[in-house]
Coordinates of C-alpha atoms and ligand atoms in Angstrom, one line a residue:
X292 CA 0.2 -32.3 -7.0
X293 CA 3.3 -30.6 -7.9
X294 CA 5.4 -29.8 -4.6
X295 CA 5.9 -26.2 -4.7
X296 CA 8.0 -22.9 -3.5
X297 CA 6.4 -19.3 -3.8
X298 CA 8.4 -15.9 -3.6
X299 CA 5.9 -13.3 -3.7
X300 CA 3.5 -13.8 -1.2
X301 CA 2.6 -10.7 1.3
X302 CA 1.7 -10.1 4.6
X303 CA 0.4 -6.9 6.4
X304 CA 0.5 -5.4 9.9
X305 CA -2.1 -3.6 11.4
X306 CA 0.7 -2.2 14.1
X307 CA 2.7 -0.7 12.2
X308 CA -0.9 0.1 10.7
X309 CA -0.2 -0.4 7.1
X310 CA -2.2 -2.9 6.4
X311 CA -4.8 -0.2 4.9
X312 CA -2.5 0.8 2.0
X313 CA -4.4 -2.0 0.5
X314 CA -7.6 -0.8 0.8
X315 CA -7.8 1.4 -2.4
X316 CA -7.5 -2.2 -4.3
X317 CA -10.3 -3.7 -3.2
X318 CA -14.7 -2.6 -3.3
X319 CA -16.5 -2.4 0.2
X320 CA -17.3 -5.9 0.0
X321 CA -13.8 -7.8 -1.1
X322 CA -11.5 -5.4 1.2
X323 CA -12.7 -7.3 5.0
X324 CA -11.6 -10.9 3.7
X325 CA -8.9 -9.7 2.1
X326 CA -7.5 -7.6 5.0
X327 CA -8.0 -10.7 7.3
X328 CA -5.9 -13.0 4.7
X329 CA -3.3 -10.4 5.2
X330 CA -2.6 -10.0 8.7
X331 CA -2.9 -14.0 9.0
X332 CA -0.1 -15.7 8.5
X333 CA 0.0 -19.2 10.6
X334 CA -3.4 -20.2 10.0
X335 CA -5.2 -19.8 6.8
X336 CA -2.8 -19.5 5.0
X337 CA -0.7 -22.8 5.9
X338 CA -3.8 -24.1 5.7
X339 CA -4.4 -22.8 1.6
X340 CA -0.7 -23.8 1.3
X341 CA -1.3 -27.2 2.4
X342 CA -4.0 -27.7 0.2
X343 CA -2.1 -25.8 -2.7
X344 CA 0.8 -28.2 -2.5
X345 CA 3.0 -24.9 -1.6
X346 CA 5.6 -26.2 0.5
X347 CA 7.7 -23.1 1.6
X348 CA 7.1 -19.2 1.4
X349 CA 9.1 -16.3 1.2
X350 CA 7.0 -13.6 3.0
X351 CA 7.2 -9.9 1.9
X352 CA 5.3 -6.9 3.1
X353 CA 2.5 -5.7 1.0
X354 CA 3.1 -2.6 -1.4
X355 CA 3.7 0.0 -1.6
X356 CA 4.7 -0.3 2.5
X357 CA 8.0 1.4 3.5
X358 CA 8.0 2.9 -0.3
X359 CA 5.3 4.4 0.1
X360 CA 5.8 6.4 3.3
X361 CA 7.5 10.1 2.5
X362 CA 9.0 10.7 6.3
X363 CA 12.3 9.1 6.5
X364 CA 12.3 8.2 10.4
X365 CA 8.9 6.3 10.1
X366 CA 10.3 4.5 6.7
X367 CA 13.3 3.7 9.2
X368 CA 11.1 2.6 12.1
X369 CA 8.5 0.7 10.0
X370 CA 10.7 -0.9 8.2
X371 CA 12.2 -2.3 11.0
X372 CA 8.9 -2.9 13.0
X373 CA 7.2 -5.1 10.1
X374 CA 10.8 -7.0 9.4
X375 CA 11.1 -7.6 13.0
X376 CA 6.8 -9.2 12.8
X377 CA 8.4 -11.5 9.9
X378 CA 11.5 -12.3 11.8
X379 CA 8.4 -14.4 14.4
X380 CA 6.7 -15.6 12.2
X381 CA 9.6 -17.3 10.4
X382 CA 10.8 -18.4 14.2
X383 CA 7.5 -20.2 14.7
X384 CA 7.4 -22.0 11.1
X385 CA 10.8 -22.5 10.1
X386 CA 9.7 -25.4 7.9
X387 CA 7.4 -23.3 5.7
X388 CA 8.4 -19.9 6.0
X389 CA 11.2 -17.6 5.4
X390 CA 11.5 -13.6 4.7
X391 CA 12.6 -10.8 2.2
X392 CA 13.3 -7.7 4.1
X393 CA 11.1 -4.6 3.6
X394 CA 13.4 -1.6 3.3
X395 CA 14.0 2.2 4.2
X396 CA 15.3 3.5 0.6
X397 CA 14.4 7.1 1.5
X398 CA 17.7 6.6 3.4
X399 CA 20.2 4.4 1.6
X400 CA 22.4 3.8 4.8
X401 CA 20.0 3.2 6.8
X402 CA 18.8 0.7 4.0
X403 CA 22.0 -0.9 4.0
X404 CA 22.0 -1.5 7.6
X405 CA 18.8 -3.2 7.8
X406 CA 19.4 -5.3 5.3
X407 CA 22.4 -6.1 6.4
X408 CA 20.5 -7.2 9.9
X409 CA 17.9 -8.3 8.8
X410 CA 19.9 -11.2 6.5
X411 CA 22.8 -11.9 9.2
X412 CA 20.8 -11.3 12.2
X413 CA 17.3 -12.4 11.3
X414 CA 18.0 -14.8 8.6
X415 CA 16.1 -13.2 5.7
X416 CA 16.8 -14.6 2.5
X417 CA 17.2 -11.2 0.6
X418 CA 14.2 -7.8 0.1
X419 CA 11.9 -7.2 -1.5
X420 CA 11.4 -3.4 -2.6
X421 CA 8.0 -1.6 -4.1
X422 CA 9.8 0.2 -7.2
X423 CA 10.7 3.8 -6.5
X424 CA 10.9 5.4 -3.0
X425 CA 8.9 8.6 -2.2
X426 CA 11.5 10.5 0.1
X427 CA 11.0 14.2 2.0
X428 CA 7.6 14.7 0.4
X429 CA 8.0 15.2 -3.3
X430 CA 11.0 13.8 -4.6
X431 CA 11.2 9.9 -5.7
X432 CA 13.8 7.7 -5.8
X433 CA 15.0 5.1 -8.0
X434 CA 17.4 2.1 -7.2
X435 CA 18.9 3.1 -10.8
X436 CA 20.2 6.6 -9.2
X437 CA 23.6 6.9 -7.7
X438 CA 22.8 7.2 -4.3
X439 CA 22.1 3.1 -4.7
X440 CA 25.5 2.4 -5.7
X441 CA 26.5 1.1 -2.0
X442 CA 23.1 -0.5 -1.4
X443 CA 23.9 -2.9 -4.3
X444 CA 27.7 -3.6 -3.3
X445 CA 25.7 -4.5 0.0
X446 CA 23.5 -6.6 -2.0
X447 CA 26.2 -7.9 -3.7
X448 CA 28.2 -8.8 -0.8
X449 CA 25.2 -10.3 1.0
X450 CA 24.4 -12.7 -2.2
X451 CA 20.9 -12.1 -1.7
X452 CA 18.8 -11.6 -4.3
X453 CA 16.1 -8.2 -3.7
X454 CA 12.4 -8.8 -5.2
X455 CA 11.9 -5.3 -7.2
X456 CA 7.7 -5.8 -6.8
X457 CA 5.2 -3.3 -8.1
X458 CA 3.7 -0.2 -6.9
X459 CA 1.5 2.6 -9.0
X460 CA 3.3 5.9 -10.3
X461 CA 2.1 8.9 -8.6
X462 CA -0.6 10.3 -10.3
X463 CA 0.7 13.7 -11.0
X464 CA 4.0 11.5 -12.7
X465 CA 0.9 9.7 -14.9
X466 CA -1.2 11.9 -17.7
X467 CA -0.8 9.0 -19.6
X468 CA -3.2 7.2 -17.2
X469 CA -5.2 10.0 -16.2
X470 CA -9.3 9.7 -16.4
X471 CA -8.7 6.0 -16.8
X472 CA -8.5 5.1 -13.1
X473 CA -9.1 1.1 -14.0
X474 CA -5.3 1.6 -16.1
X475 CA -3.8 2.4 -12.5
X476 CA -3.0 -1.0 -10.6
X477 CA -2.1 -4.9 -11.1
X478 CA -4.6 -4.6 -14.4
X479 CA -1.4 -2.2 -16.2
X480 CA -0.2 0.3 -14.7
X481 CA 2.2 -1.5 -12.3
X482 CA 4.2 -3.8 -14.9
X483 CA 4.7 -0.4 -17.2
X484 CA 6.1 1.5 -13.6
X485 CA 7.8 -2.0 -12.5
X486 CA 9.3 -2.7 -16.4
X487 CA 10.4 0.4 -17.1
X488 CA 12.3 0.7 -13.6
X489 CA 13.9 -2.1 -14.4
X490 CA 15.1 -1.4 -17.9
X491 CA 16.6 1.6 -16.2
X492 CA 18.5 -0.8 -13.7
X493 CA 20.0 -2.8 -16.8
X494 CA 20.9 0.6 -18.6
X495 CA 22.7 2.3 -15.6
X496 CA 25.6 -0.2 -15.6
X497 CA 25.0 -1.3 -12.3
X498 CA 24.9 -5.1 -14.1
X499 CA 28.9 -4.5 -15.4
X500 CA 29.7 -2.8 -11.9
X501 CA 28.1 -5.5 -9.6
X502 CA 27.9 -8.7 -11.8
X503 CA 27.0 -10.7 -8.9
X504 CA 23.5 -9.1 -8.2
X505 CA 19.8 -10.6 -9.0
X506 CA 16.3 -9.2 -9.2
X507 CA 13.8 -10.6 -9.1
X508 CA 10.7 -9.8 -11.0
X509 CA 6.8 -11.2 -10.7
X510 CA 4.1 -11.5 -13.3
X511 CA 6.8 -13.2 -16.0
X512 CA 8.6 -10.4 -16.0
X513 CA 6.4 -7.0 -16.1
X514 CA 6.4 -7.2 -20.0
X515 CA 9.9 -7.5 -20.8
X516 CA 10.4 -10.8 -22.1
X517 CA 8.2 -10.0 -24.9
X518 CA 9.8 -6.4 -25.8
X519 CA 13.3 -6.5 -25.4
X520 CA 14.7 -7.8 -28.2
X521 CA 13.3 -4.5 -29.7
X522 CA 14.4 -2.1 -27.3
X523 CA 17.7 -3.5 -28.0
X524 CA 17.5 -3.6 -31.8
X525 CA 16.0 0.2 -31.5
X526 CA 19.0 1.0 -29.2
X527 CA 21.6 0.2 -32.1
X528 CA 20.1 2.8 -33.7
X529 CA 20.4 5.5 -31.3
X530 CA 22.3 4.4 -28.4
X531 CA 21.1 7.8 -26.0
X532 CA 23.9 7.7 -24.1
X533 CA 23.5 4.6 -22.1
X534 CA 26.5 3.6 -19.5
X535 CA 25.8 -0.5 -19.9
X536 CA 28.3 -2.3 -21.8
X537 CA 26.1 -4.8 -22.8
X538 CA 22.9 -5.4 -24.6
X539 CA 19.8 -5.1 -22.1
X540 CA 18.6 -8.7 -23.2
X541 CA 22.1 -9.9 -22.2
X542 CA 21.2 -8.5 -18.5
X543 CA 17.7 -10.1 -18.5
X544 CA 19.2 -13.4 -19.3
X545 CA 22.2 -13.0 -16.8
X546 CA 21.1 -10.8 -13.6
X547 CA 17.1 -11.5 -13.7
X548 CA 15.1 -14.2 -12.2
X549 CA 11.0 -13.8 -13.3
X550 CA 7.7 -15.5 -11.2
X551 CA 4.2 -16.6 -12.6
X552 CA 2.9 -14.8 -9.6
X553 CA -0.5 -13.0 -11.0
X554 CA 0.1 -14.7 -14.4
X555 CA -1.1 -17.8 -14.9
X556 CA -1.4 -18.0 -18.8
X557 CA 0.3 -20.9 -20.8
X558 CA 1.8 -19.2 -24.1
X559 CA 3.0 -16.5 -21.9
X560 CA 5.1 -18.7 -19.3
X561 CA 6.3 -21.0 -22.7
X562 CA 7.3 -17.6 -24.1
X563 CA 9.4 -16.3 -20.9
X564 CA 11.1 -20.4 -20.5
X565 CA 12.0 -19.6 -24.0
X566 CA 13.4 -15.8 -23.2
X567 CA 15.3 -16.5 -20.1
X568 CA 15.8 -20.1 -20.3
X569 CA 13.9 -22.8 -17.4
X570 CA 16.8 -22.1 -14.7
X571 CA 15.4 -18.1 -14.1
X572 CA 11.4 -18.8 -13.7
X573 CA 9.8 -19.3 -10.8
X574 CA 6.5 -20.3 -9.6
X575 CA 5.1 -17.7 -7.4
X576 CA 1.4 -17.0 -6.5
X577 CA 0.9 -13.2 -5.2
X578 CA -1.1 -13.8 -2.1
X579 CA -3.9 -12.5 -1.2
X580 CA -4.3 -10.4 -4.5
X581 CA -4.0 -13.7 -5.9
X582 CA -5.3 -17.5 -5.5
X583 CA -2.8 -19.7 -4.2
X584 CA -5.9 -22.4 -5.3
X585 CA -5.9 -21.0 -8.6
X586 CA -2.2 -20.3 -9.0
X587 CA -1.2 -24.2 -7.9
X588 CA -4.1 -25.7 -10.0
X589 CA -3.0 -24.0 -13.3
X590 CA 0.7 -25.1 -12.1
X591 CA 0.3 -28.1 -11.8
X592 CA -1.5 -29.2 -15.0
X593 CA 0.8 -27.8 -16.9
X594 CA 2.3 -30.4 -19.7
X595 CA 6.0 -29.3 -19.0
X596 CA 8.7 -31.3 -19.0
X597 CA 9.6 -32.9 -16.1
X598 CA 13.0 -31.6 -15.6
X599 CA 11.7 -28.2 -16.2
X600 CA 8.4 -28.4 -14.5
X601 CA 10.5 -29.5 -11.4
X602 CA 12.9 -26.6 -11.7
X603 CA 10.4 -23.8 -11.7
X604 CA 8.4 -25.4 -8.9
X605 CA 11.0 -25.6 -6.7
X606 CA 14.4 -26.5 -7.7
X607 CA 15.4 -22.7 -8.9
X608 CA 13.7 -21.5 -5.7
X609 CA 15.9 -23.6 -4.0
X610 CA 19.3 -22.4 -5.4
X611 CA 18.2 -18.9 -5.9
X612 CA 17.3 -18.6 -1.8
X613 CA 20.0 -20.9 -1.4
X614 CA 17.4 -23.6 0.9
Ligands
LIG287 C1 0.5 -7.3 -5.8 O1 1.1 -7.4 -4.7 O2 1.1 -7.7 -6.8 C2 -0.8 -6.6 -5.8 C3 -1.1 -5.6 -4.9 C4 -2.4 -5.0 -5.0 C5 -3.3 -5.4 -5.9 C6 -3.0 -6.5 -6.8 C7 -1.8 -7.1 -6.8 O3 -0.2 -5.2 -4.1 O4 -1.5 -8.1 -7.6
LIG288 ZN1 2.7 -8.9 -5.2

């Protein structure tokens, strides 16, 4: 067995209730179990760790959570409630746990301030936000926009790195999807939200403005390993205005970390090693949407170098978190 380090594995609460934004994922029958995996955190799941070989976790609230809540005050007060039910669980398992932040981004200060506690007061290891931020009813958010600017100094500043983890677009934001309700989801929908709200993080600039800063992304990368040496080649073309100074790929490869959570598929992870290079991939399961059983036995019997096979079990997990 491979000893291992995961980054995307989630917990719920059911007070704060938001454990039931879940719900819509699962049928009548699969939702109870899975609902009980999340609001556990100290018993079956060390125990699945154990016998996954998964050393350490990095807990992070399920999605969409704080995102996905439109009143600013109870974003603010959630966010803190659920980051304050991490904070014990990381006091009573210091040895396998530690925490990413969920955050208020309807209200970037008060963003900044809680993850500014919760890494120097609560010992979090960085945040982990659910894509765009619904804010005052209709309007959405994303980290791209300049409102953001001073949450990624923070970031910056902090050396943390922030988890930028699915969520669905809105349906009235999605024709494209419309009818099809199986496109919505982990099955498509999110990597083509989560992708394409990262692209728009490498082409705002913020990479040239805050060099220092890394996202992380799950699922090898939400489909951009395997396209962007085309949106750049397209983007020679017809540049659109974009304020980077740099070819996107060039951001990928310097500013981007990438997990196997929910994708655990051989030519694909060879393909992302090859993309990023070893040092920026990270195993990761996705807990409870996910096996950790499942995600650890296709891990480990991978024939990877050892060097490398070492690396994204642990080793980058270790740096990037700094453990
Ligand atoms: C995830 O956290 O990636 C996730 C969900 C819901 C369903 C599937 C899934 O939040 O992978
Ligand atoms: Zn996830």
């Amino acid at each position: 067995m491979v000893r291992k380090i995961a980054l995307e594995e989630h917990f719920g609460t059911a007070d704060p209730d938001i454990v039931e934004q879940s719900r819509e994922h699962f049928t009548e029958q699969t939702w109870p179990p899975h609902r009980r995996q999340l609001l556990d955190v100290q018993d079956e799941r060390l125990r699945l760790m154990d016998e996954a070989g998964i050393e350490f976790v990095a807990l992070s609230l399920l999605a969409p959570g704080i995102q996905g809540l439109p009143d600013r005050a109870q974003a603010v007060d959630w966010a803190r409630r659920t980051n304050d039910v991490a904070a014990r669980h990381v006091e009573l398992r210091p040895d396998r746990f530690a925490a990413f932040a969920a955050l208020p981004l309807q209200d970037p200060e008060e963003a900044v301030g809680e993850l500014r506690r919760a890494v120097t007061e609560l010992g979090f290891k960085g945040a982990l936000v659910n894509g765009f931020s619904e804010v005052d009813g209709d309007r959405i958010a994303y980290l791209d926009e300049p409102q953001y600017r001073p949450f990624w100094a923070a970031v910056e500043d902090l050396g943390v790195p922030v988890y930028l983890h699915p969520r669905d677009p809105l349906p009235r934001d999605s024709r494209m999807l419309e009818g099809h309700p199986w496109l919505y989801g982990s099955a498509w929908g999110f990597s083509v939200e989560t992708g394409t709200h990262a692209l728009r993080l490498m082409a705002s600039g913020l990479f040239d403005e805050h060099p220092g800063v890394q996202v992380i992304l799950g699922h090898l990368g939400e489909l951009l390993p395997f396209n962007i040496w085309r949106t750049d080649h397209r983007l020679k073309v017809k540049p659109a205005g974009i304020p980077a100074r740099k070819p996107l790929r060039e951001y990928l490869r310097a500013n981007f970390h990438l997990t196997t959570s929910g994708n655990f598929a051989r030519p694909e992870l060879l393909f992302t090693i090859d993309e990023v290079g070893a040092d920026r991939v990270l195993f990761s399961a996705d807990y409870p949407f996910e096996s950790m059983g499942e995600a650890a036995a296709w891990f480990d019997a991978l024939d990877l170098d050892h060097e490398v096979h070492e690396k994204i079990a642990e080793g980058n997990a270790r740096k990037l978190l700094e453990l």
